Coordinates of C-alpha atoms and ligand atoms in Angstrom, one line a residue:
M1 CA 0.1 0.0 -0.1
T2 CA 1.0 3.6 -0.7
L3 CA 1.0 6.1 2.2
T4 CA -0.6 9.5 1.2
L5 CA -0.7 12.6 3.0
A6 CA -3.9 14.5 1.8
I7 CA -4.6 18.3 2.3
E8 CA -7.8 20.3 1.9
T9 CA -7.9 24.1 2.6
S10 CA -10.4 25.2 -0.3
C11 CA -12.7 27.5 2.0
D12 CA -12.4 28.0 5.9
D13 CA -11.6 24.4 7.3
T14 CA -8.0 23.5 7.5
C15 CA -7.7 19.7 6.9
A16 CA -5.2 16.9 6.6
A17 CA -5.5 13.2 6.6
V18 CA -3.1 10.3 6.2
L19 CA -4.5 7.1 4.0
D20 CA -2.8 3.7 3.4
G21 CA -4.3 3.2 -0.2
E22 CA -7.7 3.7 0.3
Q23 CA -7.8 3.1 3.9
L24 CA -8.1 6.2 6.2
R25 CA -5.3 6.2 8.9
S26 CA -6.4 9.8 10.4
N27 CA -8.6 12.7 9.6
V28 CA -7.9 16.2 11.0
I29 CA -10.2 19.3 10.6
A30 CA -9.7 22.7 12.2
S31 CA -12.6 25.0 11.5
Q32 CA -12.0 28.5 11.7
G33 CA -14.3 30.3 14.2
V34 CA -13.2 33.9 13.0
H35 CA -15.8 34.2 10.0
D36 CA -18.9 33.8 12.6
A37 CA -18.8 37.6 13.6
Y38 CA -19.2 38.5 9.8
G39 CA -21.9 36.2 9.1
G40 CA -19.9 34.5 6.1
V41 CA -16.5 33.6 5.3
V42 CA -14.1 36.4 4.7
P43 CA -11.6 35.2 2.2
E44 CA -8.6 37.3 3.5
L45 CA -9.1 36.0 7.0
A46 CA -9.4 32.4 5.8
A47 CA -6.1 32.5 4.1
R48 CA -4.5 33.8 7.3
Q49 CA -5.9 31.2 9.4
H50 CA -4.7 28.5 7.0
V51 CA -1.2 29.7 7.2
E52 CA -1.4 29.6 11.1
A53 CA -3.1 26.1 11.3
I54 CA -1.7 24.0 8.4
G55 CA 1.6 23.1 10.2
P56 CA 0.1 21.7 13.4
V57 CA -2.9 20.0 11.5
I58 CA -0.4 18.2 9.3
A59 CA 1.5 17.1 12.4
D60 CA -1.5 16.1 14.2
A61 CA -2.7 13.9 11.3
L62 CA 0.7 12.2 11.2
R63 CA 0.8 11.5 14.8
R64 CA -2.8 10.2 14.7
A65 CA -1.9 7.9 11.9
G66 CA 1.3 6.8 13.7
V67 CA 3.4 7.6 10.8
E68 CA 6.5 9.6 10.5
A69 CA 6.9 12.4 7.8
D70 CA 9.6 10.6 6.2
E71 CA 7.2 7.5 5.7
I72 CA 4.9 9.4 3.3
E73 CA 5.1 8.3 -0.2
R74 CA 3.0 11.0 -2.0
V75 CA 1.1 14.1 -1.3
A76 CA -2.6 14.8 -2.4
V77 CA -3.8 18.4 -2.5
T78 CA -7.1 20.3 -3.3
R79 CA -6.3 22.5 -6.4
G80 CA -9.7 24.2 -6.8
P81 CA -12.4 25.2 -7.0
G82 CA -12.5 27.4 -3.9
L83 CA -10.9 30.6 -2.3
V84 CA -7.9 31.2 -4.3
G85 CA -5.8 32.5 -1.1
S86 CA -7.1 29.6 0.9
L87 CA -6.3 27.0 -2.1
L88 CA -2.7 28.4 -2.4
C89 CA -2.0 28.0 1.3
G90 CA -2.6 24.2 1.0
L91 CA -0.9 23.7 -2.3
Q92 CA 2.2 25.5 -1.5
T93 CA 2.4 23.5 1.6
A94 CA 1.9 20.5 -0.1
K95 CA 4.7 21.4 -2.6
A96 CA 7.0 22.2 0.4
F97 CA 6.3 18.8 2.1
A98 CA 6.7 17.0 -1.3
A99 CA 9.9 18.7 -2.7
P100 CA 12.6 18.1 -0.3
R101 CA 11.8 14.4 -0.6
A102 CA 11.2 14.5 -4.2
L103 CA 7.8 12.9 -3.8
P104 CA 4.9 13.0 -6.4
L105 CA 2.3 15.3 -5.9
I106 CA -1.6 14.6 -6.8
P107 CA -3.8 17.7 -7.6
V108 CA -7.3 16.9 -6.8
D109 CA -10.6 18.7 -7.7
H110 CA -12.6 19.5 -4.5
I111 CA -16.0 18.4 -6.1
H112 CA -14.2 15.1 -7.4
G113 CA -13.6 14.6 -3.5
H114 CA -17.1 15.3 -2.6
L115 CA -18.3 12.9 -5.3
L116 CA -16.3 10.0 -4.2
S117 CA -16.6 10.7 -0.4
A118 CA -19.1 8.0 -0.3
R119 CA -16.2 5.6 -0.4
L120 CA -15.7 6.4 3.1
A121 CA -19.3 5.5 3.9
Q122 CA -20.3 3.7 6.9
T123 CA -23.0 2.1 5.0
P124 CA -21.9 0.0 2.1
P125 CA -19.6 1.8 -0.6
P126 CA -21.2 2.4 -3.8
R127 CA -21.4 -0.1 -6.8
A128 CA -21.0 1.4 -10.0
P129 CA -22.8 2.7 -12.0
H130 CA -24.6 4.9 -9.7
L131 CA -26.0 8.2 -9.1
V132 CA -24.3 10.8 -6.8
L133 CA -26.0 14.0 -5.2
V134 CA -23.3 16.6 -4.2
A135 CA -24.8 19.4 -2.1
S136 CA -22.6 21.9 -0.2
G137 CA -22.2 25.7 0.3
G138 CA -20.4 26.0 -3.3
H139 CA -22.0 23.3 -5.5
T140 CA -25.2 21.2 -6.1
L141 CA -25.2 18.7 -8.7
L142 CA -26.3 15.1 -9.7
A143 CA -23.9 12.9 -11.5
R144 CA -23.4 9.2 -12.8
V145 CA -20.4 7.6 -12.0
D146 CA -19.6 4.6 -14.1
G147 CA -17.5 1.3 -13.1
G148 CA -13.8 1.1 -12.9
D149 CA -11.4 3.8 -11.8
P150 CA -13.9 7.0 -11.3
R151 CA -11.5 9.5 -13.0
V152 CA -13.0 13.0 -13.6
E153 CA -13.4 12.2 -17.2
R154 CA -15.7 9.4 -16.4
I155 CA -18.0 11.4 -14.3
D156 CA -21.1 12.4 -16.1
L157 CA -22.9 15.5 -15.1
L158 CA -26.5 15.0 -15.0
G159 CA -27.9 18.3 -13.3
R160 CA -26.4 21.3 -11.6
T161 CA -27.8 24.3 -10.0
L162 CA -28.9 27.1 -12.0
D163 CA -28.3 29.9 -9.4
D164 CA -27.5 29.4 -5.5
A165 CA -26.0 26.0 -4.2
A166 CA -28.2 24.3 -1.6
G167 CA -25.8 25.1 1.2
E168 CA -25.8 28.6 0.2
A169 CA -29.6 28.8 0.1
I170 CA -29.8 27.2 3.6
D171 CA -27.2 30.0 4.9
K172 CA -28.9 32.5 3.4
G173 CA -32.3 31.4 5.0
A174 CA -30.7 31.0 8.1
R175 CA -29.5 34.4 8.2
L176 CA -32.9 35.9 7.4
L177 CA -34.1 33.9 10.5
G178 CA -31.5 35.4 12.8
L179 CA -29.3 32.1 13.1
G180 CA -25.6 32.1 13.0
Y181 CA -23.3 31.2 10.3
P182 CA -22.9 28.5 8.9
G183 CA -26.6 28.1 9.1
G184 CA -27.0 24.3 8.4
P185 CA -26.8 22.8 11.5
A186 CA -28.7 25.6 13.4
L187 CA -31.5 25.5 11.0
A188 CA -31.7 21.6 11.3
H189 CA -31.8 21.8 14.9
L190 CA -34.6 24.5 15.0
A191 CA -36.6 22.8 12.6
L192 CA -37.0 19.7 15.0
Q193 CA -39.4 21.9 16.9
G194 CA -41.3 23.4 14.1
D195 CA -44.0 22.3 11.7
P196 CA -42.6 21.6 8.0
H197 CA -45.8 22.0 6.6
A198 CA -46.8 25.4 8.4
Y199 CA -45.6 27.5 5.2
E200 CA -45.7 26.3 1.7
L201 CA -42.4 27.2 0.2
P202 CA -41.6 26.8 -3.5
T203 CA -39.4 23.7 -4.4
S204 CA -39.1 24.9 -8.2
A205 CA -41.0 22.0 -9.4
R206 CA -41.5 23.7 -12.5
V207 CA -37.7 23.5 -13.4
A208 CA -37.9 20.8 -15.7
G209 CA -35.3 18.1 -15.9
L210 CA -32.4 17.5 -13.5
D211 CA -31.3 21.1 -12.7
F212 CA -31.9 22.8 -9.4
S213 CA -32.8 26.3 -8.5
F214 CA -33.0 27.9 -5.1
S215 CA -33.3 31.6 -5.7
G216 CA -37.1 31.7 -5.7
L217 CA -37.2 30.0 -2.2
K218 CA -34.9 32.4 -0.7
T219 CA -37.1 35.1 -2.0
A220 CA -40.1 33.5 -0.8
L221 CA -38.7 33.5 2.7
L222 CA -37.8 37.0 2.5
Y223 CA -41.4 38.0 1.7
V224 CA -42.7 35.9 4.6
V225 CA -40.4 37.3 7.2
R226 CA -40.9 41.1 6.0
E227 CA -44.5 40.8 7.0
L228 CA -43.8 39.5 10.5
N229 CA -43.0 41.8 13.4
D230 CA -40.3 40.9 16.0
D231 CA -42.7 39.0 18.3
E232 CA -44.4 37.0 15.5
L233 CA -41.0 36.2 14.0
N234 CA -39.8 34.7 17.3
A235 CA -43.2 33.0 17.7
R236 CA -43.0 31.3 14.1
R237 CA -39.2 31.0 13.9
A238 CA -39.2 27.0 14.3
D239 CA -42.1 26.7 12.0
L240 CA -40.1 28.8 9.3
A241 CA -37.0 26.9 9.8
A242 CA -38.7 23.7 9.5
S243 CA -40.7 24.8 6.3
Y244 CA -37.5 26.1 4.7
Q245 CA -35.5 22.9 5.4
H246 CA -38.5 20.9 4.0
A247 CA -38.4 22.9 0.8
V248 CA -34.7 22.5 0.3
V249 CA -35.0 18.8 1.0
E250 CA -37.7 18.2 -1.5
T251 CA -36.1 20.4 -3.9
L252 CA -32.9 17.9 -4.0
M253 CA -35.3 15.0 -3.5
L254 CA -37.5 15.8 -6.6
R255 CA -34.4 15.6 -8.8
V256 CA -32.9 12.6 -7.2
E257 CA -36.3 10.8 -7.9
R258 CA -36.5 12.0 -11.5
A259 CA -32.7 11.1 -12.0
L260 CA -33.3 7.6 -10.7
A261 CA -36.4 7.1 -12.8
C262 CA -34.8 8.3 -16.2
S263 CA -31.6 6.8 -15.8
G264 CA -32.5 3.3 -14.5
L265 CA -29.7 3.4 -11.7
E266 CA -30.6 1.8 -8.4
H267 CA -27.9 3.1 -6.1
V268 CA -27.6 6.7 -4.6
A269 CA -24.4 8.1 -3.0
I270 CA -24.3 11.6 -1.4
G271 CA -21.6 14.0 -0.4
G272 CA -21.1 17.7 0.5
G273 CA -22.0 19.6 3.7
V274 CA -25.8 19.6 3.1
A275 CA -25.6 15.5 3.1
A276 CA -24.9 15.9 6.8
N277 CA -28.6 17.0 7.1
Q278 CA -30.6 14.3 8.9
R279 CA -33.9 15.1 7.3
L280 CA -32.5 14.5 4.0
R281 CA -30.7 11.5 5.2
E282 CA -34.1 10.1 6.2
R283 CA -35.9 11.0 3.1
L284 CA -33.3 9.2 1.0
A285 CA -33.6 6.1 3.0
E286 CA -37.5 6.1 2.0
L287 CA -36.3 5.9 -1.5
G288 CA -35.8 2.1 -1.0
C289 CA -32.8 1.7 -3.4
G290 CA -29.2 1.1 -2.6
L291 CA -27.5 4.2 -0.7
S292 CA -24.1 5.2 0.5
I293 CA -24.3 7.9 2.9
P294 CA -21.1 9.3 4.4
A295 CA -20.6 9.8 8.2
R296 CA -21.1 13.4 8.8
E297 CA -17.3 14.3 9.3
F298 CA -16.8 13.2 5.5
C299 CA -19.7 15.3 4.1
T300 CA -18.4 18.8 5.1
D301 CA -14.8 19.8 3.8
N302 CA -12.2 17.1 4.8
A303 CA -9.0 15.9 3.7
A304 CA -10.1 12.1 3.8
M305 CA -12.2 12.5 0.5
I306 CA -9.3 14.4 -1.3
G307 CA -7.2 11.3 -0.5
V308 CA -9.6 9.0 -1.8
A309 CA -10.3 11.0 -4.9
A310 CA -6.4 11.0 -5.4
Q311 CA -6.5 7.2 -6.2
A312 CA -8.2 8.1 -9.3
C313 CA -6.2 10.9 -10.2
R314 CA -2.7 11.2 -12.2
P315 CA 0.3 11.9 -9.9
V316 CA 2.6 15.0 -11.1
A317 CA 6.2 14.0 -10.7
Y318 CA 8.7 16.4 -8.7
P319 CA 9.8 19.0 -9.9
D320 CA 7.0 19.4 -12.6
H321 CA 4.3 19.9 -9.9
L322 CA 6.2 23.1 -8.4
R323 CA 4.6 24.7 -11.7
L324 CA 1.0 23.8 -10.6
D325 CA -1.6 26.6 -9.9
A326 CA -4.7 26.8 -7.9
Y327 CA -8.0 27.6 -9.8
G328 CA -10.9 29.6 -8.1
T329 CA -14.6 29.2 -7.9
G330 CA -16.5 28.3 -11.1
Q331 CA -13.3 26.8 -12.8
G332 CA -12.2 23.4 -12.9
P333 CA -13.1 19.9 -14.9
I334 CA -16.6 19.4 -13.1
R335 CA -18.7 22.4 -14.1
Ligands
LIG401 O1 -19.1 20.8 1.7 P1 -19.1 22.2 2.7 O2 -18.5 21.8 3.9 O3 -18.4 23.2 2.1 C1 -18.4 23.6 0.6 O4 -17.6 22.8 -0.1 O5 -19.1 24.4 0.3 O6 -20.7 22.4 2.9 C2 -21.0 23.5 3.8 C3 -22.5 23.8 3.8 C4 -22.8 25.1 4.3 O7 -23.8 25.8 3.5 C5 -23.5 24.4 5.6 O8 -24.7 25.3 6.2 C6 -24.2 23.3 5.2 O9 -23.0 22.8 4.3 N1 -24.5 22.4 6.3 C7 -25.7 21.7 6.6 C8 -25.5 21.0 7.6 N2 -24.4 21.1 7.9 C9 -23.6 21.6 7.1 N3 -26.9 21.9 5.8 C10 -27.8 21.4 6.5 N4 -27.9 20.6 7.5 C11 -26.7 20.4 8.3 N5 -26.8 19.6 9.0
LIG402 ZN1 -16.7 21.3 -0.1

């Protein structure tokens, strides 16, 4: 087996993992609390936090894996898409780790990582061909993954969001309801106390095919909230959270069901931060098809999924990898 150090710094989590082949030996995630006060990620602050955290996070990942730095045989790193300042911190660190040892470096696409994160599932790993739903703060898409080595070229994009990502819609809705950032966990928690049918919010069912749209939902919530005074909002906050979560989950489910019906696929895998949502996980279980659901720590950003996707990517030899550059939001092979 080959010992891989994987690094992920595309947004606001500083992550490192050690894998032996596809076998995960350690997975360390340092989340940045500095953005909470701003209600969203501040790119400049994120990059500075990564610079401070990346060394200790890698040291911790090696220690937990029981591996010395000199035993690592290759380095996998997220190249994009994401915040370029954040990505560069991870990419330059990966080069600095690999160069003195003349190790190969494996550049990995962040979405490729989310697409294959179900290989780290507690439930059975997905059998190909299968459907994958990725729903995160930056991306929402449906794809078909065929058998063999799931290289980026073999991933067939079936649908994508036409506007906001599911996680972005959740965060914006949570913000309208006065919940903190990121809004997903807080919204899901509050939704437990509310009635999901109290408000009928749109699921963009009229958008035909397998593309998603969340902008109408966000606007619909804004119109409801605008009509409420502070006391009314306090009284209805849980109902609004439950109704909003219901609309996001049903928007996703409608496309998953359509994709299963038109593709004939019988197995669904999920990934991305929104895949941590309990209601979505329950609704998927009701489908009755094969399911691969990663543990929550592998849904939100993590380096373990980058190490797994690296198995399907081409390594770049030293010193050629020193020329690799990061790519930003909206770029890369999966769009
Ligand atoms: O995959 P991720 O960590 O980062 C990106 O690649 O964007 O996803 C972050 C998103 C955020 O929008 C966050 O609110 C959402 O995932 N999220 C959740 C939950 N946990 C995180 N959404 C719904 N329910 C959750 N439990
Ligand atoms: Zn992500």
